Every structure is written in structure tokens, then in C-alpha cells.
Amino acid sequence: MAAEPTTYRQDVIAKVCAVRCKCPPIPEPNTSIGFIKDGSLVGGVTYSSYSGREIWAAIWVDDRSVWSRKNLRTMFSYPFEECDVVSIRTIAAVTNTASMKMTEQLGFVREGLYRKYFPNDVDAQVWGMLREECKWI
């Protein structure tokens, strides 16, 4: 059974997203899409820092069923179609190889580095995706 998208209790999804992504609290206002399987939250994306041209995303997944084409379309249609942004940005700790791999597989491109961004002076890789690069919408 595949995970299903939900926008119910966005405040909870955003808090879980920040914990699961091991990032600082996600700034408000924000918009979250969660993915539910068997009654449990198994993944989510929280969008924040909308500037009109770009938006930032925090993405986490605990269950591979989140990666259905339908869910990826839901995940990427919000920023590119509803918000009409040119680009999405995200970050990942350079030590988190699973996150770096997932981000690249989604189609994000390495754009830069935030030095000593995370605790213990871990650098953060900055990733970006332009609308025309998105293969999910």
C-alpha cells in the first residue's frame, strides 16, 4: 500500500519535519504536505521562506512508498504550480550521505555550501531545482 498525501495538521507536520531533517525550527509562515501510511506519518515536506521567485523545502521520508509518482507530483506541484516559483532550494548535512543521495535522485543540483551550518561544525550542502529541471510535474 502506498502512502497518501495529507495537509491535515500542518503545524505538526512542520515540527516533525524539522526534527526528522535535524534542522532548526522551520520559519513561519510555512506550508506542509505529509504522507500517511497505515495511520502513521511516514514522510513530509515543509515549504518556507517564499520570496516570490524561490521557496525553501525540508524533506524527510521514513517509508519508500512515499516515492510514488503521484506523491512526487503532489510534492513538486505545490511550489512550481501553486506558488509559481522559479526554483526550490534545500540543504543537507554533508555527513548525511542518504539525504544527499535522495536529494540528487529527486533532481536537485548542488549549488553551494553553508560552512559550519549544523551542530559540531558540520557543513550544509545547498541544493536547487529550477522549474524546467523538475521531472515530476
Short mmCIF file of N, CA and C in Angstrom, two decimals:
data_model
loop_
_atom_site.label_atom_id
_atom_site.label_comp_id
_atom_site.label_asym_id
_atom_site.label_seq_id
_atom_site.Cartn_x
_atom_site.Cartn_y
_atom_site.Cartn_z
N MET A 1 0.84 -1.18 0.00
CA MET A 1 0.00 0.00 0.00
C MET A 1 0.89 1.25 0.00
N ALA A 2 0.56 2.19 -0.86
CA ALA A 2 1.35 3.43 -0.96
C ALA A 2 0.91 4.44 0.08
N ALA A 3 1.82 5.29 0.47
CA ALA A 3 1.50 6.39 1.37
C ALA A 3 0.60 7.38 0.63
N GLU A 4 -0.28 8.04 1.36
CA GLU A 4 -1.21 9.02 0.78
C GLU A 4 -0.89 10.42 1.30
N PRO A 5 -0.96 11.44 0.44
CA PRO A 5 -0.67 12.81 0.88
C PRO A 5 -1.79 13.38 1.74
N THR A 6 -1.40 14.27 2.67
CA THR A 6 -2.36 14.98 3.51
C THR A 6 -1.80 16.36 3.86
N THR A 7 -2.69 17.31 4.04
CA THR A 7 -2.28 18.63 4.54
C THR A 7 -2.93 18.88 5.90
N TYR A 8 -3.55 17.86 6.49
CA TYR A 8 -4.15 17.97 7.80
C TYR A 8 -3.06 18.13 8.86
N ARG A 9 -3.28 19.06 9.80
CA ARG A 9 -2.34 19.33 10.90
C ARG A 9 -0.95 19.71 10.40
N GLN A 10 -0.93 20.75 9.56
CA GLN A 10 0.34 21.22 9.00
C GLN A 10 1.33 21.63 10.08
N ASP A 11 0.83 22.16 11.20
CA ASP A 11 1.73 22.56 12.28
C ASP A 11 2.52 21.37 12.81
N VAL A 12 1.86 20.23 12.93
CA VAL A 12 2.53 19.02 13.41
C VAL A 12 3.52 18.51 12.36
N ILE A 13 3.10 18.50 11.11
CA ILE A 13 4.00 18.04 10.04
C ILE A 13 5.27 18.89 10.01
N ALA A 14 5.13 20.21 10.14
CA ALA A 14 6.29 21.10 10.11
C ALA A 14 7.24 20.81 11.28
N LYS A 15 6.69 20.56 12.47
CA LYS A 15 7.54 20.26 13.63
C LYS A 15 8.26 18.93 13.45
N VAL A 16 7.54 17.92 12.96
CA VAL A 16 8.15 16.61 12.72
C VAL A 16 9.22 16.74 11.64
N CYS A 17 8.93 17.51 10.60
CA CYS A 17 9.89 17.74 9.51
C CYS A 17 11.20 18.31 10.07
N ALA A 18 11.12 19.30 10.93
CA ALA A 18 12.33 19.92 11.49
C ALA A 18 13.13 18.91 12.30
N VAL A 19 12.44 18.08 13.08
CA VAL A 19 13.13 17.07 13.89
C VAL A 19 13.76 16.01 13.00
N ARG A 20 12.98 15.49 12.05
CA ARG A 20 13.48 14.42 11.18
C ARG A 20 14.61 14.91 10.26
N CYS A 21 14.55 16.18 9.84
CA CYS A 21 15.59 16.74 8.99
C CYS A 21 16.80 17.22 9.80
N LYS A 22 16.67 17.19 11.12
CA LYS A 22 17.74 17.65 12.02
C LYS A 22 18.15 19.08 11.69
N CYS A 23 17.13 19.92 11.47
CA CYS A 23 17.39 21.32 11.14
C CYS A 23 16.75 22.21 12.20
N PRO A 24 17.09 23.49 12.20
CA PRO A 24 16.45 24.42 13.13
C PRO A 24 14.95 24.46 12.87
N PRO A 25 14.16 24.97 13.82
CA PRO A 25 12.72 25.09 13.58
C PRO A 25 12.46 25.81 12.25
N ILE A 26 11.49 25.32 11.52
CA ILE A 26 11.19 25.86 10.20
C ILE A 26 10.43 27.17 10.36
N PRO A 27 10.89 28.24 9.71
CA PRO A 27 10.25 29.54 9.90
C PRO A 27 8.81 29.57 9.39
N GLU A 28 8.01 30.41 10.04
CA GLU A 28 6.63 30.63 9.60
C GLU A 28 6.58 31.92 8.81
N PRO A 29 5.66 32.06 7.90
CA PRO A 29 4.66 31.07 7.53
C PRO A 29 5.29 29.94 6.74
N ASN A 30 4.67 28.77 6.83
CA ASN A 30 5.12 27.62 6.04
C ASN A 30 3.92 26.78 5.64
N THR A 31 4.13 25.92 4.69
CA THR A 31 3.10 25.01 4.22
C THR A 31 3.68 23.61 4.18
N SER A 32 2.95 22.64 4.71
CA SER A 32 3.44 21.27 4.78
C SER A 32 2.52 20.30 4.07
N ILE A 33 3.13 19.29 3.50
CA ILE A 33 2.41 18.15 2.93
C ILE A 33 2.99 16.92 3.61
N GLY A 34 2.13 16.17 4.29
CA GLY A 34 2.56 14.93 4.94
C GLY A 34 2.14 13.74 4.12
N PHE A 35 2.74 12.59 4.41
CA PHE A 35 2.39 11.35 3.73
C PHE A 35 2.08 10.30 4.80
N ILE A 36 0.87 9.76 4.73
CA ILE A 36 0.35 8.84 5.73
C ILE A 36 0.28 7.43 5.16
N LYS A 37 0.70 6.46 5.98
CA LYS A 37 0.55 5.04 5.63
C LYS A 37 0.14 4.29 6.88
N ASP A 38 -0.92 3.53 6.77
CA ASP A 38 -1.43 2.75 7.91
C ASP A 38 -1.63 3.63 9.14
N GLY A 39 -2.10 4.85 8.93
CA GLY A 39 -2.40 5.76 10.03
C GLY A 39 -1.21 6.49 10.62
N SER A 40 -0.02 6.29 10.08
CA SER A 40 1.19 6.94 10.62
C SER A 40 1.79 7.89 9.59
N LEU A 41 2.37 8.96 10.09
CA LEU A 41 3.09 9.92 9.26
C LEU A 41 4.44 9.30 8.90
N VAL A 42 4.67 9.06 7.60
CA VAL A 42 5.89 8.37 7.17
C VAL A 42 6.79 9.23 6.29
N GLY A 43 6.41 10.48 6.09
CA GLY A 43 7.22 11.38 5.30
C GLY A 43 6.54 12.73 5.20
N GLY A 44 7.30 13.71 4.74
CA GLY A 44 6.71 15.03 4.59
C GLY A 44 7.67 16.02 3.97
N VAL A 45 7.08 17.11 3.53
CA VAL A 45 7.85 18.23 3.03
C VAL A 45 7.22 19.50 3.59
N THR A 46 8.05 20.40 4.07
CA THR A 46 7.58 21.69 4.56
C THR A 46 8.28 22.77 3.75
N TYR A 47 7.46 23.64 3.16
CA TYR A 47 7.97 24.75 2.35
C TYR A 47 7.92 26.03 3.17
N SER A 48 8.97 26.82 3.09
CA SER A 48 9.03 28.08 3.84
C SER A 48 9.90 29.08 3.09
N SER A 49 9.98 30.28 3.65
CA SER A 49 10.84 31.35 3.11
C SER A 49 10.53 31.65 1.64
N TYR A 50 9.25 31.71 1.33
CA TYR A 50 8.79 32.04 -0.02
C TYR A 50 9.14 33.49 -0.33
N SER A 51 9.81 33.71 -1.48
CA SER A 51 10.22 35.07 -1.85
C SER A 51 9.51 35.58 -3.10
N GLY A 52 8.68 34.74 -3.69
CA GLY A 52 8.06 35.08 -4.96
C GLY A 52 8.74 34.37 -6.11
N ARG A 53 10.08 34.26 -6.03
CA ARG A 53 10.83 33.55 -7.08
C ARG A 53 11.35 32.21 -6.60
N GLU A 54 11.55 32.07 -5.29
CA GLU A 54 12.05 30.80 -4.77
C GLU A 54 11.35 30.46 -3.47
N ILE A 55 11.48 29.18 -3.09
CA ILE A 55 10.94 28.70 -1.83
C ILE A 55 11.90 27.63 -1.32
N TRP A 56 12.01 27.51 0.01
CA TRP A 56 12.88 26.51 0.62
C TRP A 56 12.07 25.31 1.05
N ALA A 57 12.66 24.11 0.95
CA ALA A 57 11.98 22.87 1.30
C ALA A 57 12.79 22.06 2.30
N ALA A 58 12.09 21.49 3.28
CA ALA A 58 12.66 20.50 4.18
C ALA A 58 11.91 19.20 3.89
N ILE A 59 12.64 18.18 3.47
CA ILE A 59 12.03 16.92 3.02
C ILE A 59 12.56 15.77 3.87
N TRP A 60 11.65 14.90 4.32
CA TRP A 60 12.07 13.69 5.03
C TRP A 60 11.15 12.54 4.66
N VAL A 61 11.70 11.34 4.66
CA VAL A 61 10.94 10.14 4.31
C VAL A 61 11.43 8.96 5.15
N ASP A 62 10.47 8.25 5.76
CA ASP A 62 10.79 7.03 6.52
C ASP A 62 10.32 5.78 5.81
N ASP A 63 9.51 5.92 4.76
CA ASP A 63 8.93 4.77 4.07
C ASP A 63 9.03 4.99 2.56
N ARG A 64 9.57 4.02 1.86
CA ARG A 64 9.79 4.14 0.42
C ARG A 64 8.50 4.35 -0.38
N SER A 65 7.36 3.98 0.18
CA SER A 65 6.10 4.14 -0.55
C SER A 65 5.74 5.61 -0.78
N VAL A 66 6.43 6.51 -0.10
CA VAL A 66 6.23 7.95 -0.35
C VAL A 66 6.67 8.29 -1.76
N TRP A 67 7.63 7.54 -2.31
CA TRP A 67 8.21 7.87 -3.61
C TRP A 67 7.38 7.42 -4.80
N SER A 68 6.07 7.39 -4.68
CA SER A 68 5.23 7.10 -5.85
C SER A 68 5.20 8.33 -6.75
N ARG A 69 4.97 8.11 -8.03
CA ARG A 69 4.89 9.23 -8.98
C ARG A 69 3.81 10.22 -8.56
N LYS A 70 2.68 9.72 -8.07
CA LYS A 70 1.58 10.57 -7.63
C LYS A 70 2.03 11.48 -6.47
N ASN A 71 2.74 10.92 -5.51
CA ASN A 71 3.19 11.72 -4.37
C ASN A 71 4.26 12.73 -4.78
N LEU A 72 5.15 12.34 -5.67
CA LEU A 72 6.17 13.28 -6.14
C LEU A 72 5.54 14.43 -6.91
N ARG A 73 4.51 14.13 -7.68
CA ARG A 73 3.79 15.19 -8.38
C ARG A 73 3.15 16.14 -7.35
N THR A 74 2.54 15.58 -6.32
CA THR A 74 1.94 16.41 -5.26
C THR A 74 3.01 17.27 -4.59
N MET A 75 4.14 16.67 -4.29
CA MET A 75 5.23 17.35 -3.59
C MET A 75 5.77 18.54 -4.39
N PHE A 76 5.91 18.37 -5.70
CA PHE A 76 6.52 19.41 -6.51
C PHE A 76 5.53 20.32 -7.23
N SER A 77 4.27 19.94 -7.31
CA SER A 77 3.30 20.83 -7.96
C SER A 77 2.97 22.02 -7.07
N TYR A 78 3.02 21.83 -5.74
CA TYR A 78 2.73 22.97 -4.85
C TYR A 78 3.68 24.15 -5.11
N PRO A 79 4.99 23.97 -5.04
CA PRO A 79 5.86 25.14 -5.25
C PRO A 79 5.85 25.66 -6.68
N PHE A 80 5.89 24.74 -7.65
CA PHE A 80 6.04 25.18 -9.04
C PHE A 80 4.73 25.63 -9.68
N GLU A 81 3.62 25.02 -9.32
CA GLU A 81 2.35 25.37 -9.96
C GLU A 81 1.49 26.31 -9.11
N GLU A 82 1.36 26.02 -7.82
CA GLU A 82 0.53 26.88 -6.97
C GLU A 82 1.24 28.18 -6.59
N CYS A 83 2.52 28.05 -6.20
CA CYS A 83 3.28 29.25 -5.79
C CYS A 83 3.96 29.92 -6.99
N ASP A 84 4.08 29.22 -8.09
CA ASP A 84 4.67 29.74 -9.32
C ASP A 84 6.10 30.23 -9.13
N VAL A 85 6.89 29.46 -8.35
CA VAL A 85 8.28 29.84 -8.15
C VAL A 85 9.14 29.38 -9.31
N VAL A 86 10.30 29.98 -9.42
CA VAL A 86 11.28 29.61 -10.43
C VAL A 86 12.16 28.48 -9.90
N SER A 87 12.41 28.48 -8.58
CA SER A 87 13.31 27.47 -8.01
C SER A 87 12.92 27.07 -6.60
N ILE A 88 13.35 25.86 -6.25
CA ILE A 88 13.23 25.32 -4.89
C ILE A 88 14.65 25.13 -4.38
N ARG A 89 14.89 25.47 -3.13
CA ARG A 89 16.19 25.25 -2.51
C ARG A 89 16.00 24.34 -1.29
N THR A 90 17.03 23.57 -1.01
CA THR A 90 17.04 22.73 0.18
C THR A 90 18.49 22.56 0.62
N ILE A 91 18.68 22.07 1.83
CA ILE A 91 20.04 21.81 2.33
C ILE A 91 20.10 20.41 2.91
N ALA A 92 21.31 19.88 2.98
CA ALA A 92 21.55 18.59 3.62
C ALA A 92 22.94 18.63 4.24
N ALA A 93 23.07 18.03 5.40
CA ALA A 93 24.38 17.93 6.04
C ALA A 93 25.29 17.09 5.15
N VAL A 94 26.51 17.55 4.94
CA VAL A 94 27.43 16.82 4.07
C VAL A 94 27.76 15.44 4.62
N THR A 95 27.54 15.24 5.90
CA THR A 95 27.78 13.93 6.51
C THR A 95 26.59 12.98 6.37
N ASN A 96 25.45 13.49 5.91
CA ASN A 96 24.24 12.68 5.75
C ASN A 96 24.18 12.16 4.32
N THR A 97 24.90 11.08 4.05
CA THR A 97 25.01 10.57 2.68
C THR A 97 23.66 10.11 2.13
N ALA A 98 22.78 9.57 2.96
CA ALA A 98 21.46 9.12 2.48
C ALA A 98 20.65 10.32 2.00
N SER A 99 20.68 11.41 2.75
CA SER A 99 19.94 12.62 2.36
C SER A 99 20.53 13.22 1.09
N MET A 100 21.85 13.25 1.00
CA MET A 100 22.50 13.79 -0.19
C MET A 100 22.11 12.97 -1.43
N LYS A 101 22.09 11.66 -1.30
CA LYS A 101 21.72 10.78 -2.41
C LYS A 101 20.26 11.00 -2.81
N MET A 102 19.36 11.05 -1.81
CA MET A 102 17.94 11.26 -2.08
C MET A 102 17.71 12.58 -2.80
N THR A 103 18.37 13.63 -2.33
CA THR A 103 18.20 14.96 -2.91
C THR A 103 18.64 14.97 -4.37
N GLU A 104 19.76 14.34 -4.64
CA GLU A 104 20.24 14.27 -6.02
C GLU A 104 19.31 13.43 -6.90
N GLN A 105 18.79 12.33 -6.37
CA GLN A 105 17.88 11.47 -7.14
C GLN A 105 16.56 12.19 -7.45
N LEU A 106 16.15 13.09 -6.59
CA LEU A 106 14.94 13.87 -6.85
C LEU A 106 15.14 14.86 -7.99
N GLY A 107 16.40 15.17 -8.30
CA GLY A 107 16.69 16.08 -9.40
C GLY A 107 17.28 17.41 -8.98
N PHE A 108 17.60 17.56 -7.69
CA PHE A 108 18.24 18.79 -7.23
C PHE A 108 19.70 18.81 -7.69
N VAL A 109 20.24 20.01 -7.85
CA VAL A 109 21.61 20.23 -8.30
C VAL A 109 22.38 20.94 -7.19
N ARG A 110 23.61 20.53 -6.96
CA ARG A 110 24.45 21.18 -5.94
C ARG A 110 24.69 22.63 -6.34
N GLU A 111 24.48 23.54 -5.38
CA GLU A 111 24.65 24.97 -5.68
C GLU A 111 25.66 25.68 -4.80
N GLY A 112 25.96 25.13 -3.66
CA GLY A 112 26.90 25.82 -2.78
C GLY A 112 27.01 25.13 -1.44
N LEU A 113 27.65 25.81 -0.51
CA LEU A 113 27.93 25.23 0.79
C LEU A 113 27.74 26.29 1.87
N TYR A 114 27.03 25.92 2.93
CA TYR A 114 26.99 26.74 4.15
C TYR A 114 27.98 26.10 5.10
N ARG A 115 29.08 26.80 5.36
CA ARG A 115 30.10 26.24 6.22
C ARG A 115 29.68 26.29 7.68
N LYS A 116 29.93 25.18 8.39
CA LYS A 116 29.64 25.05 9.82
C LYS A 116 28.18 25.39 10.15
N TYR A 117 27.25 24.99 9.31
CA TYR A 117 25.83 25.32 9.48
C TYR A 117 25.18 24.50 10.60
N PHE A 118 25.49 23.22 10.65
CA PHE A 118 24.87 22.32 11.63
C PHE A 118 25.73 22.22 12.89
N PRO A 119 25.16 21.69 13.99
CA PRO A 119 25.96 21.49 15.21
C PRO A 119 27.22 20.67 14.90
N ASN A 120 28.20 20.81 15.74
CA ASN A 120 29.50 20.16 15.59
C ASN A 120 30.23 20.63 14.33
N ASP A 121 29.89 21.85 13.88
CA ASP A 121 30.57 22.47 12.74
C ASP A 121 30.46 21.67 11.43
N VAL A 122 29.34 20.98 11.26
CA VAL A 122 29.10 20.22 10.02
C VAL A 122 28.60 21.17 8.94
N ASP A 123 29.19 21.08 7.76
CA ASP A 123 28.77 21.91 6.63
C ASP A 123 27.44 21.43 6.06
N ALA A 124 26.71 22.35 5.45
CA ALA A 124 25.45 22.04 4.77
C ALA A 124 25.61 22.26 3.28
N GLN A 125 25.27 21.25 2.51
CA GLN A 125 25.26 21.37 1.05
C GLN A 125 23.96 22.04 0.64
N VAL A 126 24.04 23.09 -0.16
CA VAL A 126 22.85 23.77 -0.67
C VAL A 126 22.52 23.16 -2.03
N TRP A 127 21.25 22.82 -2.22
CA TRP A 127 20.76 22.21 -3.45
C TRP A 127 19.67 23.09 -4.03
N GLY A 128 19.53 23.07 -5.36
CA GLY A 128 18.47 23.82 -6.00
C GLY A 128 17.87 23.04 -7.16
N MET A 129 16.63 23.36 -7.45
CA MET A 129 15.94 22.78 -8.61
C MET A 129 15.15 23.88 -9.29
N LEU A 130 15.38 24.07 -10.58
CA LEU A 130 14.61 25.02 -11.37
C LEU A 130 13.36 24.33 -11.90
N ARG A 131 12.33 25.10 -12.13
CA ARG A 131 11.06 24.54 -12.64
C ARG A 131 11.31 23.66 -13.88
N GLU A 132 12.12 24.14 -14.83
CA GLU A 132 12.34 23.37 -16.05
C GLU A 132 13.16 22.10 -15.83
N GLU A 133 13.79 21.97 -14.66
CA GLU A 133 14.55 20.76 -14.33
C GLU A 133 13.71 19.72 -13.63
N CYS A 134 12.53 20.08 -13.17
CA CYS A 134 11.70 19.17 -12.39
C CYS A 134 11.04 18.14 -13.29
N LYS A 135 11.34 16.88 -13.03
CA LYS A 135 10.79 15.79 -13.84
C LYS A 135 9.49 15.24 -13.27
N TRP A 136 8.99 15.84 -12.20
CA TRP A 136 7.82 15.28 -11.50
C TRP A 136 6.52 16.00 -11.82
N ILE A 137 6.58 17.15 -12.49
CA ILE A 137 5.34 17.86 -12.83
C ILE A 137 5.15 17.92 -14.35
#
